[in-house]
């Protein structure tokens, strides 16, 4: 089997197993818990700190929603807002 054939067969199998499904479910659960924690932390911030970040108190739910959450694990991607 050549390297190209080996690569094609490996990628076609990924994401179909029970372990892959469980991993995605755990990542989604962790992400939801993180968003909830971030939302609580931002709600506890004083208005002047939120203003320094450029966020109004009424926008906290938007910035911490799952649809807006980061595609990576490190933080929010604010480049695609509005």
Coordinates of C-alpha atoms in Angstrom, one line a residue:
X1 CA 0.0 0.0 0.0
X2 CA 1.4 3.4 -0.9
X3 CA 1.4 6.4 1.4
X4 CA -1.4 8.0 -0.5
X5 CA -3.6 4.9 -0.3
X6 CA -2.8 4.5 3.4
X7 CA -3.8 8.1 4.0
X8 CA -7.1 7.8 2.2
X9 CA -8.1 4.6 4.0
X10 CA -7.3 6.2 7.4
X11 CA -9.2 9.4 6.9
X12 CA -12.3 7.5 5.6
X13 CA -12.6 5.6 8.9
X14 CA -12.2 8.5 11.3
X15 CA -15.3 9.9 13.1
X16 CA -17.4 6.8 12.7
X17 CA -16.7 4.9 15.9
X18 CA -18.3 5.0 19.3
X19 CA -15.2 6.4 20.9
X20 CA -15.1 9.3 18.4
X21 CA -18.8 10.0 19.1
X22 CA -18.1 9.9 22.9
X23 CA -15.1 12.2 22.4
X24 CA -17.2 14.8 20.5
X25 CA -20.0 14.6 23.0
X26 CA -17.5 15.2 25.9
X27 CA -15.9 18.2 24.0
X28 CA -19.4 19.7 23.5
X29 CA -20.3 19.2 27.2
X30 CA -17.0 20.8 28.3
X31 CA -17.5 23.7 25.9
X32 CA -21.0 24.3 27.2
X33 CA -19.7 24.2 30.8
X34 CA -17.0 26.7 29.9
X35 CA -19.4 29.0 28.2
X36 CA -21.7 28.9 31.3
X37 CA -18.7 29.7 33.5
X38 CA -17.5 32.5 31.2
X39 CA -21.0 34.0 31.2
X40 CA -21.2 34.0 35.0
X41 CA -17.7 35.6 35.2
X42 CA -18.7 38.4 32.8
X43 CA -22.0 39.0 34.6
X44 CA -20.0 39.5 37.8
X45 CA -17.8 42.1 36.2
X46 CA -18.4 45.8 36.8
X47 CA -19.7 47.9 33.9
X48 CA -16.4 49.8 33.4
X49 CA -14.5 46.6 32.8
X50 CA -17.0 45.4 30.3
X51 CA -16.9 48.8 28.6
X52 CA -13.1 48.5 28.4
X53 CA -13.5 45.1 26.5
X54 CA -16.1 46.7 24.2
X55 CA -19.0 44.7 25.5
X56 CA -22.3 46.0 26.8
X57 CA -24.0 44.0 29.6
X58 CA -26.9 43.2 27.3
X59 CA -24.4 41.5 24.8
X60 CA -22.9 39.0 27.3
X61 CA -25.4 36.2 26.3
X62 CA -24.5 36.8 22.7
X63 CA -20.8 36.6 23.2
X64 CA -21.0 33.5 25.3
X65 CA -23.5 31.6 23.2
X66 CA -22.6 28.2 21.7
X67 CA -23.1 29.5 18.1
X68 CA -20.6 32.2 18.7
X69 CA -18.1 30.1 20.7
X70 CA -14.6 29.4 19.5
X71 CA -13.8 27.0 16.8
X72 CA -10.6 26.2 18.7
X73 CA -10.1 25.4 22.3
X74 CA -8.3 28.5 23.3
X75 CA -10.8 31.3 23.2
X76 CA -13.5 33.1 21.2
X77 CA -13.0 34.0 17.6
X78 CA -14.3 37.6 17.4
X79 CA -13.2 38.2 13.9
X80 CA -16.6 36.9 12.4
X81 CA -18.9 39.0 14.6
X82 CA -21.8 40.7 12.8

